[in-house]
Short mmCIF file of C-alpha atoms in Angstrom, two decimals:
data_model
loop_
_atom_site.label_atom_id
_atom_site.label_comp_id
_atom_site.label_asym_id
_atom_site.label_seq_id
_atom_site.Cartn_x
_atom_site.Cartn_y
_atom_site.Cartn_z
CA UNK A 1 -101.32 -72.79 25.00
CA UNK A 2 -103.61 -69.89 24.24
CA UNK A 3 -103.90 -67.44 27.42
CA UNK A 4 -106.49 -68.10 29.82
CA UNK A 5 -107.68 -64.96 32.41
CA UNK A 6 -108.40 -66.70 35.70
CA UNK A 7 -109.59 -63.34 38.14
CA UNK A 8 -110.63 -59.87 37.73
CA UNK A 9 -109.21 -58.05 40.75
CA UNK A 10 -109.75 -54.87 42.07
CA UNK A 11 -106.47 -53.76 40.97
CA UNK A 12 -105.13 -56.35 38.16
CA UNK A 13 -106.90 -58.63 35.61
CA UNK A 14 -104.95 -62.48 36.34
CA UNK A 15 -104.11 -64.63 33.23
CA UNK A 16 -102.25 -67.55 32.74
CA UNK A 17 -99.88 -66.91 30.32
CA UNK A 18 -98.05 -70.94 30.22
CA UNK A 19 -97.73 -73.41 32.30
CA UNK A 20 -97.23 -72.06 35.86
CA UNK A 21 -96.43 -68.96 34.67
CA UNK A 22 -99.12 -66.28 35.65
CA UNK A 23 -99.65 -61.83 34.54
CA UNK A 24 -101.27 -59.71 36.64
CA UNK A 25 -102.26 -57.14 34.24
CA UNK A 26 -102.76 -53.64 36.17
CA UNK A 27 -106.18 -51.64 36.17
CA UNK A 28 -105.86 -47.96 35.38
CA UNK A 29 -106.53 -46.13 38.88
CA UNK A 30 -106.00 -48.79 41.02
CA UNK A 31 -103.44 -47.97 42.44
CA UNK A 32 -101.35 -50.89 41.07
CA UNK A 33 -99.89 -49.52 38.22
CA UNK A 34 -97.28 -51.63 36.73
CA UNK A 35 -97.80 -55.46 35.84
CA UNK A 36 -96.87 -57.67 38.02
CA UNK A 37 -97.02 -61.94 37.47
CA UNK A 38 -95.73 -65.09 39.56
CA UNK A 39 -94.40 -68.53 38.53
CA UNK A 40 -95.27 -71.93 40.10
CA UNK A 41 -91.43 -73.21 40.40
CA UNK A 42 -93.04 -76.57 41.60
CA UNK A 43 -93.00 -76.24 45.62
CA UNK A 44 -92.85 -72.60 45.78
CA UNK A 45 -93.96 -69.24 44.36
CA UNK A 46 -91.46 -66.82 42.97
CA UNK A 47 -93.30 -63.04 42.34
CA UNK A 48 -92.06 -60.73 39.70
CA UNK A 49 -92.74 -56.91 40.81
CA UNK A 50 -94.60 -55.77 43.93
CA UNK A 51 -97.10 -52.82 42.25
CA UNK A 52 -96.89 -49.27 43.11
CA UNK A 53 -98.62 -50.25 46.71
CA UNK A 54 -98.81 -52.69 49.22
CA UNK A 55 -103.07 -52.99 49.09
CA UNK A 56 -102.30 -54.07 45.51
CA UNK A 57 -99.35 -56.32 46.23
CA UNK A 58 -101.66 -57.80 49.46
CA UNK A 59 -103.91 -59.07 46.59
CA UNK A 60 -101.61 -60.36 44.34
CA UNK A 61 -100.29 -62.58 47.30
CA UNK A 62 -103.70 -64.01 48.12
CA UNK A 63 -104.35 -64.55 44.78
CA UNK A 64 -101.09 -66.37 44.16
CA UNK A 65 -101.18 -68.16 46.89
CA UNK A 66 -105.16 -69.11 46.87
CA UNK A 67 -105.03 -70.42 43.24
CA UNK A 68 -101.72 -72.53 43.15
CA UNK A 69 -101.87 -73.90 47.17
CA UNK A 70 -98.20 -72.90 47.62
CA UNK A 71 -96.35 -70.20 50.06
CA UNK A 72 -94.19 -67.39 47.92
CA UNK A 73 -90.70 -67.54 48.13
CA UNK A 74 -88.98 -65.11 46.53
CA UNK A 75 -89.52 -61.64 45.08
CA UNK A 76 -87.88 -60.29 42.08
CA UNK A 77 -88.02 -56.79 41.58
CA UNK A 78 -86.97 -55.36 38.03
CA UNK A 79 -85.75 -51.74 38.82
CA UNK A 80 -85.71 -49.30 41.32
CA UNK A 81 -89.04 -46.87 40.01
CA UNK A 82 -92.07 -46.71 42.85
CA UNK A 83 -94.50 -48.70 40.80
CA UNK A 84 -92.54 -51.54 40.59
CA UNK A 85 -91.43 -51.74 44.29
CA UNK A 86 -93.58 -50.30 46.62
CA UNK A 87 -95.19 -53.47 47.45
CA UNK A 88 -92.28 -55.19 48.97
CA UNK A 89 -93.53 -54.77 52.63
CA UNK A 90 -95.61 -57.79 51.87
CA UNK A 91 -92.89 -59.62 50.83
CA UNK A 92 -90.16 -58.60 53.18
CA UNK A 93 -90.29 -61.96 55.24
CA UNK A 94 -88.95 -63.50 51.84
CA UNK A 95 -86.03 -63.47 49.75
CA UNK A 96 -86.01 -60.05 47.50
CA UNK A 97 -83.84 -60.28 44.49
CA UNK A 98 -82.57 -57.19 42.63
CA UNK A 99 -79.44 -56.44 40.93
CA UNK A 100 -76.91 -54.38 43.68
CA UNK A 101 -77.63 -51.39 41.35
CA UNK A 102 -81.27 -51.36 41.66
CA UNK A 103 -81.23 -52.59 45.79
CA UNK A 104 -78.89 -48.99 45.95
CA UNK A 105 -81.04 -47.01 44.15
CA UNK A 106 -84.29 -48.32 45.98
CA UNK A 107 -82.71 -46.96 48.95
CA UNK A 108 -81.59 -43.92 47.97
CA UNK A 109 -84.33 -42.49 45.70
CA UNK A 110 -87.23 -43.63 47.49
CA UNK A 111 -86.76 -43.39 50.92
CA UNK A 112 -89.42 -41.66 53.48
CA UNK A 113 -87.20 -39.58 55.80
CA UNK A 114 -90.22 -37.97 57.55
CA UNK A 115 -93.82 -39.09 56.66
CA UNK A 116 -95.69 -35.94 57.98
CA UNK A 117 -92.93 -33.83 55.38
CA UNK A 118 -94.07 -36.56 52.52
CA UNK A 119 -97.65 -35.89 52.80
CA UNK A 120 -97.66 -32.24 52.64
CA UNK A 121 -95.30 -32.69 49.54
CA UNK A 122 -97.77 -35.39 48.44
CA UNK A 123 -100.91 -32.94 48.32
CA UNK A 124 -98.93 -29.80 47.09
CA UNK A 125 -97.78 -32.59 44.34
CA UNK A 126 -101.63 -33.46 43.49
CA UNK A 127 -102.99 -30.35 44.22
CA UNK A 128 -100.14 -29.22 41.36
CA UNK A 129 -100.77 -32.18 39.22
CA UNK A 130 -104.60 -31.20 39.12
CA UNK A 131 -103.39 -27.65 37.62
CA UNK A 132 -101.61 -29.06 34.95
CA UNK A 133 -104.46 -31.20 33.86
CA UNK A 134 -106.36 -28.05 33.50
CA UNK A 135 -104.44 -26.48 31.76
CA UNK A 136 -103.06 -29.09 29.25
CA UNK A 137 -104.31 -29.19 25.97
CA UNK A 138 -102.70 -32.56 23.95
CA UNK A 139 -105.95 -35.25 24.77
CA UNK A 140 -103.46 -38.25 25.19
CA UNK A 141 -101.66 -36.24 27.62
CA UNK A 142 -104.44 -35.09 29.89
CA UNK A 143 -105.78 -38.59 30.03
CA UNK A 144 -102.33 -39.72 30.74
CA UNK A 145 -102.03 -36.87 34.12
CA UNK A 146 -105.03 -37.95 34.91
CA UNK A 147 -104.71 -41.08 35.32
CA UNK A 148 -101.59 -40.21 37.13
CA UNK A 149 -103.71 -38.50 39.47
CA UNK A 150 -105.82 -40.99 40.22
CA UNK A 151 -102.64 -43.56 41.20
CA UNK A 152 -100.85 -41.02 43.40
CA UNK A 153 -104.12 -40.57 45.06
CA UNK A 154 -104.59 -44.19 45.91
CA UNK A 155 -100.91 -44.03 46.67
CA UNK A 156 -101.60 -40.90 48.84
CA UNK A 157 -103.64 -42.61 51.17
CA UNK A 158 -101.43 -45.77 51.90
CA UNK A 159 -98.31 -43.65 52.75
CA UNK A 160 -98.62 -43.50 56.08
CA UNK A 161 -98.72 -47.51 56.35
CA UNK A 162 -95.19 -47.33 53.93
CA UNK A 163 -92.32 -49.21 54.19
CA UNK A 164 -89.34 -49.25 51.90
CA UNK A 165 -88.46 -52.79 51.80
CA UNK A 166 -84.82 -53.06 50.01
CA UNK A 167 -83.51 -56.44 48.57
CA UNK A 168 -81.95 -59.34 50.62
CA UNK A 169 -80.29 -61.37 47.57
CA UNK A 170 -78.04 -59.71 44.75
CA UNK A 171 -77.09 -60.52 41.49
CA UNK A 172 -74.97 -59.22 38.82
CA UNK A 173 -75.76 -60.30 35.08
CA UNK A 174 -77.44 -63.57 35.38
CA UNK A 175 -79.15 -65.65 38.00
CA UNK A 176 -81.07 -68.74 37.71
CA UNK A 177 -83.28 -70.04 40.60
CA UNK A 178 -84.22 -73.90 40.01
CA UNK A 179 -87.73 -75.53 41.59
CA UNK A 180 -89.06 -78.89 41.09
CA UNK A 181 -91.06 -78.28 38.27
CA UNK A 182 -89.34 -75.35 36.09
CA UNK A 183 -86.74 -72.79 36.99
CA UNK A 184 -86.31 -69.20 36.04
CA UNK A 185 -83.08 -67.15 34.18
CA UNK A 186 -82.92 -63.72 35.76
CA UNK A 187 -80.76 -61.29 33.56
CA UNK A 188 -79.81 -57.80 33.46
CA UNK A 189 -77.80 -56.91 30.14
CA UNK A 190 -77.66 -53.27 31.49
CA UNK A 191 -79.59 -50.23 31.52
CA UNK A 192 -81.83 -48.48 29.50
CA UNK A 193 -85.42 -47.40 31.25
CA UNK A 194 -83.29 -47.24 34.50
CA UNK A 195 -79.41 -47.73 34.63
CA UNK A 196 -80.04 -50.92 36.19
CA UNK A 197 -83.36 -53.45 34.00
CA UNK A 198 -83.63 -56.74 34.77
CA UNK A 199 -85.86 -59.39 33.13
CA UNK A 200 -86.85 -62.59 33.89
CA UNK A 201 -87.02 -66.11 31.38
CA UNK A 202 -88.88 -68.96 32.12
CA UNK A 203 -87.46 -71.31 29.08
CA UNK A 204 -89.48 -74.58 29.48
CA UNK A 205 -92.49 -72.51 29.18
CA UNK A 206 -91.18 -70.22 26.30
CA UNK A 207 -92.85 -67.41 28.16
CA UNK A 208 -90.98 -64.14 29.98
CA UNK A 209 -91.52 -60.70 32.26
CA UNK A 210 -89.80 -58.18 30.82
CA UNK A 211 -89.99 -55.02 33.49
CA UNK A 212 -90.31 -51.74 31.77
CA UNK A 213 -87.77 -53.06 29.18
CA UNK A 214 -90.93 -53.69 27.08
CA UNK A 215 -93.93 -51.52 27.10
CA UNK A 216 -96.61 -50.96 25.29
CA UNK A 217 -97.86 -47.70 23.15
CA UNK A 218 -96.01 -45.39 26.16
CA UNK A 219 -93.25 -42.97 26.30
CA UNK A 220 -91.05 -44.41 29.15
CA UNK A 221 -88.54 -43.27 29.73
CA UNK A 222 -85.04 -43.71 28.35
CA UNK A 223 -81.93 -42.88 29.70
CA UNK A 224 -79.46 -45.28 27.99
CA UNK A 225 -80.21 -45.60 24.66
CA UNK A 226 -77.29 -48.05 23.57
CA UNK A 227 -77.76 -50.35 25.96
CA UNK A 228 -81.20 -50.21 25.86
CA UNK A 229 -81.56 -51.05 22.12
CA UNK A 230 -78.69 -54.28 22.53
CA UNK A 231 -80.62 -55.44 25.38
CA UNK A 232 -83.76 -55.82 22.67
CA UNK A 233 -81.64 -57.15 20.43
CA UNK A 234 -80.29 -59.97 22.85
CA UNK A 235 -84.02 -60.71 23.69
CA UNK A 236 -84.72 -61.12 20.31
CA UNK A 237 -82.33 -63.92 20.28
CA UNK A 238 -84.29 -66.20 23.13
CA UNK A 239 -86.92 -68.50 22.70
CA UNK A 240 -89.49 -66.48 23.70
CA UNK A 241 -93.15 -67.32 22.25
CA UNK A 242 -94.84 -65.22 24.97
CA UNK A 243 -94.14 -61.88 27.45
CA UNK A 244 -95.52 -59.94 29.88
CA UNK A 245 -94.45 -56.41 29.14
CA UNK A 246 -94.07 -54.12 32.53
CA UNK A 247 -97.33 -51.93 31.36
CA UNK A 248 -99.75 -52.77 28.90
CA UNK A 249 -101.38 -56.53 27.56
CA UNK A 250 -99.65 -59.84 27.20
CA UNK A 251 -98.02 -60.41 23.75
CA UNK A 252 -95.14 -61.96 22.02
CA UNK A 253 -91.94 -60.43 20.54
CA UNK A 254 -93.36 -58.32 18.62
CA UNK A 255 -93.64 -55.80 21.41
CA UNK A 256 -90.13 -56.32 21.17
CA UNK A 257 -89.89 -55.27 17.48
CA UNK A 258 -91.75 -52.27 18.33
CA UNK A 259 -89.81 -50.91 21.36
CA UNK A 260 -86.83 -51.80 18.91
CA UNK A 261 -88.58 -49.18 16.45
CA UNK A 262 -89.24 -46.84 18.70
CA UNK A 263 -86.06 -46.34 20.51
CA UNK A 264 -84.22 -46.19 17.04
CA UNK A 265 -86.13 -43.62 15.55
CA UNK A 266 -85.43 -41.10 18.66
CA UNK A 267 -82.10 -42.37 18.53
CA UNK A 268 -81.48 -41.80 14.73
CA UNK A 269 -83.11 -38.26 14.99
CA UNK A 270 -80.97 -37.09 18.12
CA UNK A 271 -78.02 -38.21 17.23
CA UNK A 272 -78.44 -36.61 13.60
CA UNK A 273 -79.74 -33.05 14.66
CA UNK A 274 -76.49 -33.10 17.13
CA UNK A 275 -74.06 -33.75 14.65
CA UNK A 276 -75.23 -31.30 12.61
CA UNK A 277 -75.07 -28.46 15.40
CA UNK A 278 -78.95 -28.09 15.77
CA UNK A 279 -79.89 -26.71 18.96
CA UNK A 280 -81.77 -28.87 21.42
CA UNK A 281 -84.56 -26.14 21.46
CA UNK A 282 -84.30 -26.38 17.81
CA UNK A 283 -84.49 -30.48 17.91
CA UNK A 284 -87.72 -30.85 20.05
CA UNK A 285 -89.63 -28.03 18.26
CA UNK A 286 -89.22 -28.99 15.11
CA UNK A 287 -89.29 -32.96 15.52
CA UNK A 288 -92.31 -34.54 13.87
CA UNK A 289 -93.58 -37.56 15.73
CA UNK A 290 -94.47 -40.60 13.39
CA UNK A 291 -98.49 -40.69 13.27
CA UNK A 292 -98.23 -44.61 14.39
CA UNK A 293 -96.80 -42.96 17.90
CA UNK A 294 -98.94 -40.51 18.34
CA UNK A 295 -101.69 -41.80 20.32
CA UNK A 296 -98.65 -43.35 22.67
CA UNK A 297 -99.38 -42.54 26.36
CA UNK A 298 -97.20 -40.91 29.03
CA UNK A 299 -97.56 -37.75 31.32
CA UNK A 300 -94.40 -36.15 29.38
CA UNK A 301 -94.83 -37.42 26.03
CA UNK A 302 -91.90 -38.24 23.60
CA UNK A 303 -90.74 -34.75 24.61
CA UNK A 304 -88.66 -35.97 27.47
CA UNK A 305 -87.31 -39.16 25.56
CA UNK A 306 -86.33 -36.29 22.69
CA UNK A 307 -83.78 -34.31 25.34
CA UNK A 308 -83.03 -36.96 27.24
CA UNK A 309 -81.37 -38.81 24.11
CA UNK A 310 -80.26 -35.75 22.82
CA UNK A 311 -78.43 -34.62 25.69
CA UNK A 312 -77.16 -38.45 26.03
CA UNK A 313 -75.31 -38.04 22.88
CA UNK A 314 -73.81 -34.60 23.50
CA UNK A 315 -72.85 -35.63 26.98
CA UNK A 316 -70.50 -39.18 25.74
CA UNK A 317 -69.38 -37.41 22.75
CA UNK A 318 -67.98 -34.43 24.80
CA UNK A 319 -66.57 -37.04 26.92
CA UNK A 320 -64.78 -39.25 23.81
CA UNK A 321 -63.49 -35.71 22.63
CA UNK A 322 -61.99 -34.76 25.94
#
């Protein structure tokens, strides 16, 4: 079936993707940030991602809820990051599903010890972040920080309201949750954006969420290279006709193919100026960015990807030599 958008939102553009499988496609600004999306198991709702905050999350509920006539059940969220979790106060009457990895990182890395502490840190953050836009002279970038800016600022203002909502149900590598029309394969393979990526499958309807595992033209992060890239390649081996990637517009595989490129390229590069004893300094400066990647988004650019990899490699092989 050819993809059908159903409601422009405040924060998210809504499109069916397949049968009862539905992408809420984020608006820059909005304060949602990441895509979200929700499948019609039959007699219940199952969300994928919560959004970056709970106004956002609020919306997709209604929205969910209005257009299919059923209550939401569960909650899967993908990895630990802010954008992808932050919405799970509206949720937290349900069952939240995470890997044990991600519900221990959710806790640790984002909780709010003392709100009146997190605000001033908030506006010193902004106030810093509107600096840095000043002075930054790469146009992709300062598009990028700005539209930063403008999420942390709609974040900004629902802090106070903020709960940190941590998972109730745990898996490992694979989970499938069965309704009375279709059921859905949750998997995590490993890490690779975070140590911890899960995805979801829904096989009658050919169609997946992929989290941050896919993306589209951004620089996310990467912290596990390996795994990252066999995770892609064990996606590539699925049925999958259509995806949702975590930011950017519906596709197919693809987006797979190109995430595949990407990561290999950084990959090939680090892992070649280490071996031949070139200095990380050396590496970044002199590392010419294909022109098909250049217009990529992504407050950091592909410098961050280009130590973080490097580093990577110069960490395990110190390790395998010791």
């Amino acid at each position: 079936m050819k993809m059908e958008t159903l409601v422009h939102t405040e924060y998210f553009n809504l499109n069916k993707i397949a049968n009862g499988v539905f992408a809420a496609i984020a608006k820059a600004g909005t304060g949602a940030l990441s895509n979200a999306g929700f499948v019609d198991l039959g007699t219940e709702l199952l969300i994928f991602d919560s959004f970056n905050t709970p106004s956002a999350a609020q919306e997709l509920r209604k929205q969910a809820e209005g257009l299919t006539g059923k209550k939401v059940k569960y909650l899967v969220n993908s990895h630990y990051h802010s954008d992808h979790i932050f919405g799970n106060q509206v949720f937290k009457e349900e069952i939240i599903i995470s890997t044990e990895l991600t519900k221990n990182w959710i806790r640790e890395k984002n909780a709010i010890m003392d709100v009146d502490t997190e605000l001033k840190e908030f506006q010193q953050f902004l106030e810093n972040l509107k600096l840095q836009i000043l002075a930054e002279e790469k146009e992709v970038i300062k598009q990028s920080l700005t539209n930063q800016l403008a999420e942390m600022e709609k974040l900004l203002a629902e802090l106070p309201t903020l709960q940190l909502v941590i998972p109730n149900l745990t898996f490992e590598k694979k989970l499938v949750i069965y309704g009375s029309e279709r059921h859905v394969e949750l998997y995590c393979l490993g890490g690779g954006h975070s140590p911890s990526d899960t995805f979801l499958y829904v096989p009658q309807e050919k169609a997946a969420f992929m989290g941050d595992i896919v993306t589209e033209k951004l620089h996310l992060p990467i912290i596990q290279p390996e795994e990252f890239l066999s995770t892609l390649q064990e996606t590539k081996k699925m049925d999958i006709h259509i995806l949702m990637p975590g930011h950017g517009e519906v596709g197919d595989t693809k987006k797979i193919d190109t995430m595949i490129q990407y990561i290999s390229m950084l990959t090939n590069a680090a892992k070649c100026a280490h071996e031949t004893n070139i200095s990380i300094e050396d590496f970044v400066s002199s590392f010419v960015l294909p022109q098909k990647y250049k217009e990529w988004k992504g407050s950091k650019g592909v410098e961050r990807n280009l130590v973080g990899i490097y580093r990577f490699y110069a960490t395990n092989n110190h390790r395998s030599e010791s």
